[in-house]
Structures are given as C-alpha cells and as structure tokens.
Short mmCIF file of N, CA and C in Angstrom, two decimals:
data_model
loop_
_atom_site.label_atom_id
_atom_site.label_comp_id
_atom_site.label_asym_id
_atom_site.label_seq_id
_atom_site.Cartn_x
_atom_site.Cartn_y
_atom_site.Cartn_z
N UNK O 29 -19.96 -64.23 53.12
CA UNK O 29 -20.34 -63.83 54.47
C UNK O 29 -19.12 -63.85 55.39
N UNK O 30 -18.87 -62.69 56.38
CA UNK O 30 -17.94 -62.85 57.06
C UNK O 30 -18.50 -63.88 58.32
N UNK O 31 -17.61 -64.10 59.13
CA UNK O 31 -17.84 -65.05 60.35
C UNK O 31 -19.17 -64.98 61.38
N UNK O 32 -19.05 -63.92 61.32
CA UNK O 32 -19.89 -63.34 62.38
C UNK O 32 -21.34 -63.61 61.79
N UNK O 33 -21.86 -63.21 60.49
CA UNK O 33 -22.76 -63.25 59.52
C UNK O 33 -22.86 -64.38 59.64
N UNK O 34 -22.17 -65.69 59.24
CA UNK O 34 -21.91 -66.85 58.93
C UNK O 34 -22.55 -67.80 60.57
N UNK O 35 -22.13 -67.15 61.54
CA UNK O 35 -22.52 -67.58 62.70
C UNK O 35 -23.97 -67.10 63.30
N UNK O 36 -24.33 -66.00 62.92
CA UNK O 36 -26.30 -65.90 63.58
C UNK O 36 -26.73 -66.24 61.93
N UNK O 37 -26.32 -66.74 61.03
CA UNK O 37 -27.31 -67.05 59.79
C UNK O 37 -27.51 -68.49 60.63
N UNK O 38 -26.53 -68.96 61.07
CA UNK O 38 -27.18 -70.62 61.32
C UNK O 38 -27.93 -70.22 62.54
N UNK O 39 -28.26 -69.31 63.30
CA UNK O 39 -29.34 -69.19 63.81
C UNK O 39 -30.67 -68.60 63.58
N UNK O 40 -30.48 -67.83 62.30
CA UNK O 40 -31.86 -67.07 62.34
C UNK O 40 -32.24 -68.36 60.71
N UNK O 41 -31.61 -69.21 60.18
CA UNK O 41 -32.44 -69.74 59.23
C UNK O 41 -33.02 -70.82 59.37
N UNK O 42 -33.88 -71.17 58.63
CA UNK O 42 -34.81 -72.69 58.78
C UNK O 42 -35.73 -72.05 60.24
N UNK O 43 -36.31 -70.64 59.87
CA UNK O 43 -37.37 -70.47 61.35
C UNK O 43 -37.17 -70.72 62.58
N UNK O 44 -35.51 -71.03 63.20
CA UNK O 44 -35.27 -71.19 64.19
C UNK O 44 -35.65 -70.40 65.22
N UNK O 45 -36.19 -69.21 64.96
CA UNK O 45 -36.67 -68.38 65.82
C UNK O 45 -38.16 -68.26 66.12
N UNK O 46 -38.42 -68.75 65.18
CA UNK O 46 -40.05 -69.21 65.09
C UNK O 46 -40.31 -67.95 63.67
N UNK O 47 -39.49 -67.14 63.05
CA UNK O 47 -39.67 -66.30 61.72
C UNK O 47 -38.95 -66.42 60.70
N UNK O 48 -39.39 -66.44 59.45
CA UNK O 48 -38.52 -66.41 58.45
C UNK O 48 -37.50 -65.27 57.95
N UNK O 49 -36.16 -65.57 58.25
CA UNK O 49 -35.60 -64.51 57.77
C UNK O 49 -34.58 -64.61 56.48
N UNK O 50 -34.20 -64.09 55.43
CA UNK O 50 -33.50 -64.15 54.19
C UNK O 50 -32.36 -63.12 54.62
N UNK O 51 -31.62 -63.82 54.01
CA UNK O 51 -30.17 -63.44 53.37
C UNK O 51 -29.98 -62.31 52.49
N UNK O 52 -28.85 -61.17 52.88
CA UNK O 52 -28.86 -60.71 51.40
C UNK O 52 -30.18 -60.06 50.61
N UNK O 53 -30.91 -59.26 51.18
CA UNK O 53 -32.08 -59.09 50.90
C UNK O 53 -32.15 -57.70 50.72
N UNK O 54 -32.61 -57.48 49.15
CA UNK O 54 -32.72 -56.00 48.76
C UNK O 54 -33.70 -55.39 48.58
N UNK O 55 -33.76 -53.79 49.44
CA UNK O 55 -34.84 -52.90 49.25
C UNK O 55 -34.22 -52.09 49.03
N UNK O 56 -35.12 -51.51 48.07
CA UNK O 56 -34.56 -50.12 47.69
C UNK O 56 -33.02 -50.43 47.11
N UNK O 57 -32.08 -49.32 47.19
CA UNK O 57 -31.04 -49.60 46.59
C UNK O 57 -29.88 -50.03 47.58
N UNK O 58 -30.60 -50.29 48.99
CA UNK O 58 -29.60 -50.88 50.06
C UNK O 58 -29.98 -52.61 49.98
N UNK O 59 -28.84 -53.29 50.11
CA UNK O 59 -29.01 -54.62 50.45
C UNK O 59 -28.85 -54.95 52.40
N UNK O 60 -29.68 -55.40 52.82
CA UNK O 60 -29.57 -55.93 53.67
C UNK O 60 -29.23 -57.42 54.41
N UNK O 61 -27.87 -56.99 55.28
CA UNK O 61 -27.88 -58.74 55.73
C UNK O 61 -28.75 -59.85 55.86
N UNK O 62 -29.83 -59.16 56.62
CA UNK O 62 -30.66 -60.34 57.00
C UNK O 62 -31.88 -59.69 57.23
N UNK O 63 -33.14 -60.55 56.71
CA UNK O 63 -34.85 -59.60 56.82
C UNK O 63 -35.66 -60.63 56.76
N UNK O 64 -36.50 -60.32 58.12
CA UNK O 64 -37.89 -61.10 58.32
C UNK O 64 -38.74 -60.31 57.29
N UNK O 65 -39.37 -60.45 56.50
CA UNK O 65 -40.70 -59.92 55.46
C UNK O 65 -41.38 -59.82 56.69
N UNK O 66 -41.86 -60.85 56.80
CA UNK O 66 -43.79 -60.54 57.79
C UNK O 66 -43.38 -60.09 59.00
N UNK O 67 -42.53 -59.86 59.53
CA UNK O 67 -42.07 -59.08 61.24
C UNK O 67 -41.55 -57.36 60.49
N UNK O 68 -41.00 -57.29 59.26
CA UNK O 68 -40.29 -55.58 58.50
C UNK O 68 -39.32 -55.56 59.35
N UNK O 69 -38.17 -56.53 60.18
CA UNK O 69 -37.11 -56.60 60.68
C UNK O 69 -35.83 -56.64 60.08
N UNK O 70 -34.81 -55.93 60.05
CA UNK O 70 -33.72 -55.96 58.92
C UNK O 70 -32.37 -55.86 60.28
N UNK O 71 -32.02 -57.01 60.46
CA UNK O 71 -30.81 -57.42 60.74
C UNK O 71 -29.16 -57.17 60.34
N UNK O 72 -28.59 -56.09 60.98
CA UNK O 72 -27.20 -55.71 59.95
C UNK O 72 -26.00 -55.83 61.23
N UNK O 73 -24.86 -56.50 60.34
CA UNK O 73 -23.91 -57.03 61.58
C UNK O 73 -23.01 -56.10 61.01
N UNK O 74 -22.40 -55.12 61.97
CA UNK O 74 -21.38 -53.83 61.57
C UNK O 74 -20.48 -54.52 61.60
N UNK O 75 -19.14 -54.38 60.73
CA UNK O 75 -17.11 -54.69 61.64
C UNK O 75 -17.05 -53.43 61.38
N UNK O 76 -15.51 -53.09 62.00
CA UNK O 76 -15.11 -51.83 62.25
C UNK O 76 -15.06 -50.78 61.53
N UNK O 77 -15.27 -51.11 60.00
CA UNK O 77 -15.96 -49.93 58.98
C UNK O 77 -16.85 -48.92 59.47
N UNK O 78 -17.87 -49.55 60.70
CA UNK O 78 -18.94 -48.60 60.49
C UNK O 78 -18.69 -47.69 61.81
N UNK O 79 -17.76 -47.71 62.24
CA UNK O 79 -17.49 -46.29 63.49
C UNK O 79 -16.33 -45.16 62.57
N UNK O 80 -16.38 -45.52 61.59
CA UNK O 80 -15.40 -44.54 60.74
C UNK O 80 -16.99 -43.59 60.69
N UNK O 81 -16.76 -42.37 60.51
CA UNK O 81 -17.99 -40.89 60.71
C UNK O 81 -18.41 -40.94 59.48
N UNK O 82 -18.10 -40.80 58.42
CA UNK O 82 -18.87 -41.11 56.77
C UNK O 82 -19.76 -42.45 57.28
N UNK O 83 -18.98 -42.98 57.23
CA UNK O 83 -19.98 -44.57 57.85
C UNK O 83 -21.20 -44.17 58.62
N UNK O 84 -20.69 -44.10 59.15
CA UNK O 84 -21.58 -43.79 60.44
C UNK O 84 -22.98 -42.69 59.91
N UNK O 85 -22.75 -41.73 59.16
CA UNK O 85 -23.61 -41.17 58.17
C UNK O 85 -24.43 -41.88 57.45
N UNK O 86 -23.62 -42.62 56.79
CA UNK O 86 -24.43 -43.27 55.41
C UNK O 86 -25.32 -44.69 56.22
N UNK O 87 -24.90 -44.80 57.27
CA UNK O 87 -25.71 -45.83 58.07
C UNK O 87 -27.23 -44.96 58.42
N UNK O 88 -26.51 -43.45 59.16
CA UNK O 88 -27.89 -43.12 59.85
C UNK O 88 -29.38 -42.91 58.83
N UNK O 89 -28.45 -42.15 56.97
CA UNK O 89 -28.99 -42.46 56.01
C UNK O 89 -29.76 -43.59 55.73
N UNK O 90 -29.30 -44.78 55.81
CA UNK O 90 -29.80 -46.16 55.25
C UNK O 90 -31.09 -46.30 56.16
N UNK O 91 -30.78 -45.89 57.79
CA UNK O 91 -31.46 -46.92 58.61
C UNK O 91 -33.18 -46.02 58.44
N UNK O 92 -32.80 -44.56 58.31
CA UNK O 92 -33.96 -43.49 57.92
C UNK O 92 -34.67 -43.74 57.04
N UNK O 93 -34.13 -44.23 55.49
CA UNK O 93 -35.37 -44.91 54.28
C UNK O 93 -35.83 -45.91 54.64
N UNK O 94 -35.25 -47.19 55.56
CA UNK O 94 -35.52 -48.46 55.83
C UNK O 94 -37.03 -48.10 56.87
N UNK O 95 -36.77 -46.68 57.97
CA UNK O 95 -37.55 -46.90 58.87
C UNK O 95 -38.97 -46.00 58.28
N UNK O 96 -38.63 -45.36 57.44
CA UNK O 96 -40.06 -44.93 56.42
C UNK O 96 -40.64 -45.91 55.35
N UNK O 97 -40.01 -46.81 55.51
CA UNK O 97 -40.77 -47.93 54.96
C UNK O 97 -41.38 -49.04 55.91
N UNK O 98 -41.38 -48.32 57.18
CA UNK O 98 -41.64 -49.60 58.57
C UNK O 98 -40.96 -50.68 58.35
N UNK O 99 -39.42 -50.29 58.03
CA UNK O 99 -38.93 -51.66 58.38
C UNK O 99 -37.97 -51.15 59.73
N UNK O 100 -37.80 -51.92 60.99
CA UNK O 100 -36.75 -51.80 61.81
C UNK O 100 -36.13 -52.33 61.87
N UNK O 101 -34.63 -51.57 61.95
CA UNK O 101 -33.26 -52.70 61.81
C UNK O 101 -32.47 -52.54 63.44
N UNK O 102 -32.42 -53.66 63.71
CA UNK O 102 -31.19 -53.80 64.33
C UNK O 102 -29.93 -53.93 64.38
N UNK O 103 -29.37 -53.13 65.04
CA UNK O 103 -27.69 -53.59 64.73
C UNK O 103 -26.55 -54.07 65.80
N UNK O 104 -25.86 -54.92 65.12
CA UNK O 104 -25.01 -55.62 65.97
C UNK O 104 -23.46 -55.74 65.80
N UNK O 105 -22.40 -55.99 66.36
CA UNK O 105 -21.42 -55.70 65.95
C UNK O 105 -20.72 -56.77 66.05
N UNK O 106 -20.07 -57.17 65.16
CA UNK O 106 -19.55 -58.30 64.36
C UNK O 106 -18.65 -59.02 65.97
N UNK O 107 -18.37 -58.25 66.75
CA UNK O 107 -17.82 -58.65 68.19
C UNK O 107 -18.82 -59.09 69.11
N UNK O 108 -19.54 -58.51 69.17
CA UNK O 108 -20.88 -58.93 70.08
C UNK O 108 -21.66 -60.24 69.36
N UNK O 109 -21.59 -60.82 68.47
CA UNK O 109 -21.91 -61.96 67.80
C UNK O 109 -21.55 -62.66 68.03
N UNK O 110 -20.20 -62.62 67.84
CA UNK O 110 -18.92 -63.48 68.09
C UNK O 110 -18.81 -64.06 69.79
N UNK O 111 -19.21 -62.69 70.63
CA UNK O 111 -18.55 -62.77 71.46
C UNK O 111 -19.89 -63.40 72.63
N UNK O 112 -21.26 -62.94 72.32
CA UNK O 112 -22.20 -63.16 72.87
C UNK O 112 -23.62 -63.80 72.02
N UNK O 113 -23.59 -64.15 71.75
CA UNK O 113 -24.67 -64.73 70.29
C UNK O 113 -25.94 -65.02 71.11
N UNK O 114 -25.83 -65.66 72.35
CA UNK O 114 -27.33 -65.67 73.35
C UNK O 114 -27.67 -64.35 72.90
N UNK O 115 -27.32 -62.98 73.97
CA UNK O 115 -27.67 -61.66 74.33
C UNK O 115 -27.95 -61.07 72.60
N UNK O 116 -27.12 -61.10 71.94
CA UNK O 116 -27.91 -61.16 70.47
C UNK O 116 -29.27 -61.84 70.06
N UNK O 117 -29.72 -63.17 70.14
CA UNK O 117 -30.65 -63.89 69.90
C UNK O 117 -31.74 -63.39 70.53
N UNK O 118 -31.54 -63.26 71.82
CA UNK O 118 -32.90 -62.58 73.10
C UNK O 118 -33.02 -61.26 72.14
N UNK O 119 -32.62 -60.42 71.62
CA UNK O 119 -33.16 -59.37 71.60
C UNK O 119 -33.57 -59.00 70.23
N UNK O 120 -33.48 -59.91 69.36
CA UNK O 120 -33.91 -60.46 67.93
C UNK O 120 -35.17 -60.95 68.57
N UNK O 121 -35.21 -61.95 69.71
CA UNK O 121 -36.50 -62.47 69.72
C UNK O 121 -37.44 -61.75 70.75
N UNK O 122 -36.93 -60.76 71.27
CA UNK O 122 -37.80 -59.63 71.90
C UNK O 122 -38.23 -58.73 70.67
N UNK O 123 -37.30 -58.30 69.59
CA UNK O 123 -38.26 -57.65 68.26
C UNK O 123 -39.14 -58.26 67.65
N UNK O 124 -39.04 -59.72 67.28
CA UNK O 124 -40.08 -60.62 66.82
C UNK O 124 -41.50 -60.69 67.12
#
C-alpha cells in the first residue's frame, strides 16, 4: 500500500465508520482498493498515473462495469488524503 492507502485504511477498518470495508477487493477482473459489500461502495485513491489520458480511459472503463453492477466508487487523490483526510472521511460518510 502506498501512504496515502496506508493512511484512510486506518480509517475506514475495524467499522470505524460505522461499515465494513476490505482491502484489495476483487470484482470482476478489476481489483479494488477498498469496498463496503453491504453499502456496493468501492473506494480508489488515484497518484499521478491516473491524469495520464489512457488512464484516464481505462478508469472511465473500470468505473462503467463497477457502476452496472451497482457498485459506486469514489475517487480520491493520493494528495487530498494526505493533505485533507477529514473532507475525505465526510464524504465517504455522506455515501454510507
């Protein structure tokens, strides 16, 4: 896990949010950072890989099978974690 990952896992595990969310969690042939099961919430922390335009594709790809399976993902950027982890948390727990 990079830092950022490493830093909202110690907040979203052990139900700190009042939901269970897992690590590393695979659907389909995408793995996802982080997923509540009983909320279909899929948590993904971008670094600067994902403003490269292929990226940025294969994201809009990913997030399209994820959201025909009713799962919604949020995304966050490995700076905004870092840099604001409240304003991250509120809006994890406004999807919840």
């Amino acid at each position: 896990m990079t830092l950022s990952e490493r830093t909202i896992w110690k907040c979203l595990r052990n139900k700190e949010l009042g939901a269970k969310f897992r690590s590393q969690f695979s659907v389909g042939q995408y793995v996802l950072d982080f997923y509540c099961p009983v909320k279909k919430l899929a948590i993904e922390i971008d670094g600067e890989i994902h403003n490269d335009p292929e990226m940025i594709k294969r994201d809009k790809k990913r997030t399209g099978f994820l959201n025909k399976h009713g799962i919604k993902v949020l995304r966050f950027s490995n700076d905004m974690v870092l840099s604001d982890i409240g304003k991250v948390l509120e809006e994890i727990k406004r999807e919840l």
